[in-house]
PDB file of C-alpha atoms in Angstrom:
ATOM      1  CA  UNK Y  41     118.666  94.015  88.627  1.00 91.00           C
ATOM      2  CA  UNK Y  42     118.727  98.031  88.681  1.00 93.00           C
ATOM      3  CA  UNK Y  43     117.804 100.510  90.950  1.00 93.00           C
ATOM      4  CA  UNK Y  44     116.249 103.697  89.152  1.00 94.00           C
ATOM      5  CA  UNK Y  45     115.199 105.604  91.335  1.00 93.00           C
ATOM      6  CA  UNK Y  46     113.159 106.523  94.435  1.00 94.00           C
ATOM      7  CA  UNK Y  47     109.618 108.264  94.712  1.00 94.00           C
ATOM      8  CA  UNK Y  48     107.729 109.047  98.201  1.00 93.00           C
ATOM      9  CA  UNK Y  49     105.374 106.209  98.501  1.00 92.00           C
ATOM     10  CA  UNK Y  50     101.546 107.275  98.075  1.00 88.00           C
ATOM     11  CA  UNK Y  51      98.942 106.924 100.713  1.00 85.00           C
ATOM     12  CA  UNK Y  52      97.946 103.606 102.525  1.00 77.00           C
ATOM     13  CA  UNK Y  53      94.130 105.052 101.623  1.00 79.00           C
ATOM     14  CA  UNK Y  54      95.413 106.024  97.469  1.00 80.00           C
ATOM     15  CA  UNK Y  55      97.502 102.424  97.557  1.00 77.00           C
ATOM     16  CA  UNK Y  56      94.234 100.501  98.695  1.00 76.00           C
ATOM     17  CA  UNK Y  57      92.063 102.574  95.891  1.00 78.00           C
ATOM     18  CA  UNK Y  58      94.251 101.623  92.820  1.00 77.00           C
ATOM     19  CA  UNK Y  59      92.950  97.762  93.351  1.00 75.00           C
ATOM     20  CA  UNK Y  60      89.190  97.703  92.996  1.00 62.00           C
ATOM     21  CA  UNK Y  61      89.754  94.663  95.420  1.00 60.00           C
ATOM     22  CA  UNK Y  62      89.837  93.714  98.760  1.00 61.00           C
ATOM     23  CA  UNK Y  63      93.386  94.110  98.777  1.00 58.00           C
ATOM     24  CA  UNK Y  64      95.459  94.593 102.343  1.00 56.00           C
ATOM     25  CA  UNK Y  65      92.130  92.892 104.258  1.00 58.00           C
ATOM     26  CA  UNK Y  66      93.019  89.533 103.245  1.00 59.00           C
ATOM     27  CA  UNK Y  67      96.158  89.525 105.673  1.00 61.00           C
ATOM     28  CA  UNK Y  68      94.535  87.989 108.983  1.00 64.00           C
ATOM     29  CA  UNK Y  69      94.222  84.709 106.770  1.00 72.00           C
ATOM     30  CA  UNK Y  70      97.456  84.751 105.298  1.00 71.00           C
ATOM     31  CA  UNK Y  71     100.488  82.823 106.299  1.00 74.00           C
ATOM     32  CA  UNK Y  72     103.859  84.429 106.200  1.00 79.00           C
ATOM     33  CA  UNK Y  73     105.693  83.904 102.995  1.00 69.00           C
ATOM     34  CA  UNK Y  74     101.956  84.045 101.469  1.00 75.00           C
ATOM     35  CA  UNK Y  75     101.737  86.572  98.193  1.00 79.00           C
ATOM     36  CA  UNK Y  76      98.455  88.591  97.042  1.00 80.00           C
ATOM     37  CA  UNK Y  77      98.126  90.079  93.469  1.00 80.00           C
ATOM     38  CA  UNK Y  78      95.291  92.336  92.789  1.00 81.00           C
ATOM     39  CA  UNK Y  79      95.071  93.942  89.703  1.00 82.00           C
ATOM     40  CA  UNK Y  80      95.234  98.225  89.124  1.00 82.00           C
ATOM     41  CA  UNK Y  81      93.055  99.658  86.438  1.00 73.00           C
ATOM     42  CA  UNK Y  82      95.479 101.871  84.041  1.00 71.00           C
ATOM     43  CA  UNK Y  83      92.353 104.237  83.259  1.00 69.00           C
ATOM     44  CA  UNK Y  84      92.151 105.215  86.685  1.00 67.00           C
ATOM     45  CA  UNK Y  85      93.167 108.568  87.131  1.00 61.00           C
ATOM     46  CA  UNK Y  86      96.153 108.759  89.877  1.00 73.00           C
ATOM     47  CA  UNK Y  87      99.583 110.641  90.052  1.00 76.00           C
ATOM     48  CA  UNK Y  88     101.185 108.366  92.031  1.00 75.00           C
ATOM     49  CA  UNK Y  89     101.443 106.172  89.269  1.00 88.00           C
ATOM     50  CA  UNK Y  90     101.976 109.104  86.743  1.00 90.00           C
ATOM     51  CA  UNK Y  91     105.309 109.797  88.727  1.00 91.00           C
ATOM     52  CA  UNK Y  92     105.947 105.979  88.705  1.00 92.00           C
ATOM     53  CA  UNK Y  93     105.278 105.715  84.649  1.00 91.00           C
ATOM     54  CA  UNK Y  94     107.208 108.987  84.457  1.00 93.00           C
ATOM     55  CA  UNK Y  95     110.615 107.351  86.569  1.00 94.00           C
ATOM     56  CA  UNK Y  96     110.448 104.440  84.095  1.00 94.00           C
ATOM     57  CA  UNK Y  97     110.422 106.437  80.555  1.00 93.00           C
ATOM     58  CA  UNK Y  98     113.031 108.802  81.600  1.00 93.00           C
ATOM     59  CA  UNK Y  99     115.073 104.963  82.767  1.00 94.00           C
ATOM     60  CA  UNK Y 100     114.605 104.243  79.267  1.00 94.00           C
ATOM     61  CA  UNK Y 101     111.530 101.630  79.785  1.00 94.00           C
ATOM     62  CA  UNK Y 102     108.674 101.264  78.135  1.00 90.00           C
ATOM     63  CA  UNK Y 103     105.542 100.055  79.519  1.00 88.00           C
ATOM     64  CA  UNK Y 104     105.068  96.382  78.488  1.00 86.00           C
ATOM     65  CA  UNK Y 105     101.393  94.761  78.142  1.00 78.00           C
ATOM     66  CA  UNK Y 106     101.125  91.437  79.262  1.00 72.00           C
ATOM     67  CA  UNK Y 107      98.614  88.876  80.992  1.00 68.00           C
ATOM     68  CA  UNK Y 108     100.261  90.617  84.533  1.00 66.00           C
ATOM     69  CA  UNK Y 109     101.550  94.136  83.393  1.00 80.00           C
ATOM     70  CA  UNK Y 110     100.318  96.592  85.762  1.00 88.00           C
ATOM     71  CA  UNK Y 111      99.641  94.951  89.791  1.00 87.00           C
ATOM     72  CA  UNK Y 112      99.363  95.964  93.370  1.00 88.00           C
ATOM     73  CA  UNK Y 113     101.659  93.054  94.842  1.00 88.00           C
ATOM     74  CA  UNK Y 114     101.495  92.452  98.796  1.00 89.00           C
ATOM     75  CA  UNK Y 115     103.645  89.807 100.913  1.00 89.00           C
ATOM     76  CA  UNK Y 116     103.532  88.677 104.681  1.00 87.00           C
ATOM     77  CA  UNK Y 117     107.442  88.169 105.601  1.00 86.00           C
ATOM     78  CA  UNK Y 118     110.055  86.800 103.078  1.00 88.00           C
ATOM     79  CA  UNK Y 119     108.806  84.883 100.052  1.00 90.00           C
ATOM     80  CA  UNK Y 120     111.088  81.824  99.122  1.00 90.00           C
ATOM     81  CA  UNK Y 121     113.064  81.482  95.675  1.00 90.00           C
ATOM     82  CA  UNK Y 122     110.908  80.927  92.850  1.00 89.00           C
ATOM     83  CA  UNK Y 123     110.638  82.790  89.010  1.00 89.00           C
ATOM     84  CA  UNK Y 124     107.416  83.845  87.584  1.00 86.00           C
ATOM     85  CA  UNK Y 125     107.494  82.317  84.152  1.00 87.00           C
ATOM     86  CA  UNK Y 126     105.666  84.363  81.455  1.00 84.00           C
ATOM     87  CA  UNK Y 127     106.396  88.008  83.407  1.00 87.00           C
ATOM     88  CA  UNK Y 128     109.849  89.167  82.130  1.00 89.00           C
ATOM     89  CA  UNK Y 129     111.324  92.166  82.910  1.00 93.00           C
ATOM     90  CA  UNK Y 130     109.312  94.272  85.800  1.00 94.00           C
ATOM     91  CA  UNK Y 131     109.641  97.185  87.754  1.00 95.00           C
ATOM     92  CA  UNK Y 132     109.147  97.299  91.541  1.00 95.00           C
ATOM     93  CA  UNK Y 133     107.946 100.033  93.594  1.00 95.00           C
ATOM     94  CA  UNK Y 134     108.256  99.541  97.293  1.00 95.00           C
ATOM     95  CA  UNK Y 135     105.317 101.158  98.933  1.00 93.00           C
ATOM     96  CA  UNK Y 136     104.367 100.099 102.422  1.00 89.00           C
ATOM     97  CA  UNK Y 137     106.727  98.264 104.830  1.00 89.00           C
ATOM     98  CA  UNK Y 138     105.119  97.547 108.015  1.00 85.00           C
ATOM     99  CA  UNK Y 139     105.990  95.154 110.888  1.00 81.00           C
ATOM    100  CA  UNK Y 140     104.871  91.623 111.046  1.00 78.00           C
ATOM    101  CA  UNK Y 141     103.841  92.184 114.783  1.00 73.00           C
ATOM    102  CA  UNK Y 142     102.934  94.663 116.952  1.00 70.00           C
ATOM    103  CA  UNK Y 143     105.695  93.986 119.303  1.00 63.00           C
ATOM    104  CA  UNK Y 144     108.522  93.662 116.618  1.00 62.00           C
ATOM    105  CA  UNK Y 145     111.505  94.738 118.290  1.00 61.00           C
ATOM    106  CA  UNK Y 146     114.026  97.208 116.114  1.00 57.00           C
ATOM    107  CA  UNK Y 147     116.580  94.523 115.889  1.00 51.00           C
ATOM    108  CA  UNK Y 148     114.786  93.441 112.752  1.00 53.00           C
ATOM    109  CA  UNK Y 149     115.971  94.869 109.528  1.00 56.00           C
ATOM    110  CA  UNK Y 150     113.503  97.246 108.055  1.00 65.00           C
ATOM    111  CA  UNK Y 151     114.916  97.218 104.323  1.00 81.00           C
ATOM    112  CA  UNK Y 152     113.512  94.118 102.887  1.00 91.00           C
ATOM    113  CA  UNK Y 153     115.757  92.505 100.777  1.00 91.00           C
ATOM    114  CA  UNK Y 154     115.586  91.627  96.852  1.00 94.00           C
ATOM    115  CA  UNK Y 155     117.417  88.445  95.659  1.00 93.00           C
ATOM    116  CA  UNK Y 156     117.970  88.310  91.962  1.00 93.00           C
ATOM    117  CA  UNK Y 157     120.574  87.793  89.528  1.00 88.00           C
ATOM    118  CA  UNK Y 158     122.335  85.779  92.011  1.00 89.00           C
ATOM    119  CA  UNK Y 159     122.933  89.150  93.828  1.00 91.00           C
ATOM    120  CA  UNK Y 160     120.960  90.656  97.134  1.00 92.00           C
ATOM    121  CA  UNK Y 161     120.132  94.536  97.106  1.00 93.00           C
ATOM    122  CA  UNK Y 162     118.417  96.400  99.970  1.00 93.00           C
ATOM    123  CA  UNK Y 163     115.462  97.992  98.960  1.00 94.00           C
ATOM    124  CA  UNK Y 164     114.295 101.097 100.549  1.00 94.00           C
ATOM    125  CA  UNK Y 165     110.605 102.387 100.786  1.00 94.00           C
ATOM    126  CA  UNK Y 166     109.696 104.217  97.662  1.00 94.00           C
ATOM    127  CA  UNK Y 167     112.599 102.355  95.936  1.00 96.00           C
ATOM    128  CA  UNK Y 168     112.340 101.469  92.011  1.00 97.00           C
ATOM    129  CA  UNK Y 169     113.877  98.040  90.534  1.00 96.00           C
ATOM    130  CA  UNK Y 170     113.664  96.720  87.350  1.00 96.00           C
ATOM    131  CA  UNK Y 171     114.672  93.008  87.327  1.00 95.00           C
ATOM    132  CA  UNK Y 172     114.185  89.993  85.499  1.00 94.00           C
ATOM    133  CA  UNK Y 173     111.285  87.913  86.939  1.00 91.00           C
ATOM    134  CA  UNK Y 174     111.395  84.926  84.716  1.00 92.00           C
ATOM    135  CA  UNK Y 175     114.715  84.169  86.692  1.00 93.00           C
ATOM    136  CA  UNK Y 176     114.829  83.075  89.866  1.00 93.00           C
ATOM    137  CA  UNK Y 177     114.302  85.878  92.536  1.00 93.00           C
ATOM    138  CA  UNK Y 178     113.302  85.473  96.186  1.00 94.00           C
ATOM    139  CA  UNK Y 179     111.832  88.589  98.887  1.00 92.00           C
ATOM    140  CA  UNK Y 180     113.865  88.927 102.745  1.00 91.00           C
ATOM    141  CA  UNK Y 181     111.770  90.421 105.065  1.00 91.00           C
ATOM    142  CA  UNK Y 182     110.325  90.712 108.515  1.00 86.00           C
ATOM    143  CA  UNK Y 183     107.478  92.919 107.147  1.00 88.00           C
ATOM    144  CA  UNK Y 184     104.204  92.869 105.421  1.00 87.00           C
ATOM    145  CA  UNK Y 185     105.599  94.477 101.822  1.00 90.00           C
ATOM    146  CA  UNK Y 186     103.271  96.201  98.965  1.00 90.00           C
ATOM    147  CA  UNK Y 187     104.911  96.819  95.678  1.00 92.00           C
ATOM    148  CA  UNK Y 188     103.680  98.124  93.052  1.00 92.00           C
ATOM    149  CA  UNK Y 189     104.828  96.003  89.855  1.00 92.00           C
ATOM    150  CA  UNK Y 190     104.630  96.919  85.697  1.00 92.00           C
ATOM    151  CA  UNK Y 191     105.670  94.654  83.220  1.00 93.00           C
ATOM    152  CA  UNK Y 192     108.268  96.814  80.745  1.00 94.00           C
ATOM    153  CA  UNK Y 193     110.595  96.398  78.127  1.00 92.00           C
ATOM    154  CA  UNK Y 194     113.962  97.989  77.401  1.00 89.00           C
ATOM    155  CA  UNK Y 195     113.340 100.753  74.669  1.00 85.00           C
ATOM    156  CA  UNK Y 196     116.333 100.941  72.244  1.00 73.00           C
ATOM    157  CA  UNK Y 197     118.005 105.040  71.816  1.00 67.00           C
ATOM    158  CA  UNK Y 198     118.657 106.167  68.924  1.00 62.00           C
ATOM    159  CA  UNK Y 199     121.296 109.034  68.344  1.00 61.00           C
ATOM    160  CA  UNK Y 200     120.409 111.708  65.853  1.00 61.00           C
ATOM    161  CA  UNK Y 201     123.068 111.622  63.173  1.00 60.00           C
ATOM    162  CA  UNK Y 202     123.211 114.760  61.301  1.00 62.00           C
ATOM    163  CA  UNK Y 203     123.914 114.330  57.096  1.00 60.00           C
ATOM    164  CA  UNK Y 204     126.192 116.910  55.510  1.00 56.00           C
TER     165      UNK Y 204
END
């Protein structure tokens, strides 16, 4: 698990348009610890996810394809240990935190947390992390959470050796 870097965190409206879904209005019938996927069309034109594409290469990532690759990922409060068998290596953008409750006193912690690698890191809003998902991972939180997940793959570098 690696942090690489932090971008501001695009629009509610921008994060809602990148899933032709009805993502973020399926809450009121969720139960905490609940997780929605919806996926984001790569032809669709948005610089959020330019920036986000741009943080990975210069990581040294490559965009992976895969039966997930490219999601809008939302969670109501913590999600328990569990691995997602068939994802691999992914990227997480944190891009909305927002309190469970109207009411929620500051006493909670805002930075959700990530467990993988049998390590915890806090993860701050706009936050990148590339970690294994096949492994087990878990999500601590006392917020609703949208990430924005790609699949990617570690991309070898090769140094230029100069012949005489």
């Amino acid at each position: 698990m690696k942090s690489i870097g932090t971008l501001k965190p695009p629009s509610l409206v921008t994060i809602k348009g990148l899933a032709n879904d009805s993502f973020l209005t399926k809450d009121a019938n969720m139960s905490v610890g609940e997780v929605y996927t919806a996926e984001i069309d790569k032809e669709q034109p948005s610089n959020a996810l330019a920036d986000f594409f741009h943080v990975l290469v210069n990581s040294g990532y490559a965009i992976r394809e895969s039966q997930f690759s490219l999601s809008l990922t939302y969670c109501k409060g913590s999600v328990q240990p569990h691995d997602d068998k068939g994802y691999g290596l992914a990227a997480l953008w944190l891009v909305s935190v927002k309190p469970l409750h109207k009411h929620q006193r500051e006493f909670y912690p805002e930075k959700p947390l990530l467990y993988s690698s049998k390590q915890w890191l806090d993860v701050r809003l706009g936050e990148i992390i590339v970690f294994d998902a096949d492994k087990e991972h878990a999500w601590l939180s006392n917020c609703h959470c949208s990430m924005i997940m790609q699949t990617v793959k570690g991309v070898r570098r090769t140094r230029r050796v100069e012949s005489n």
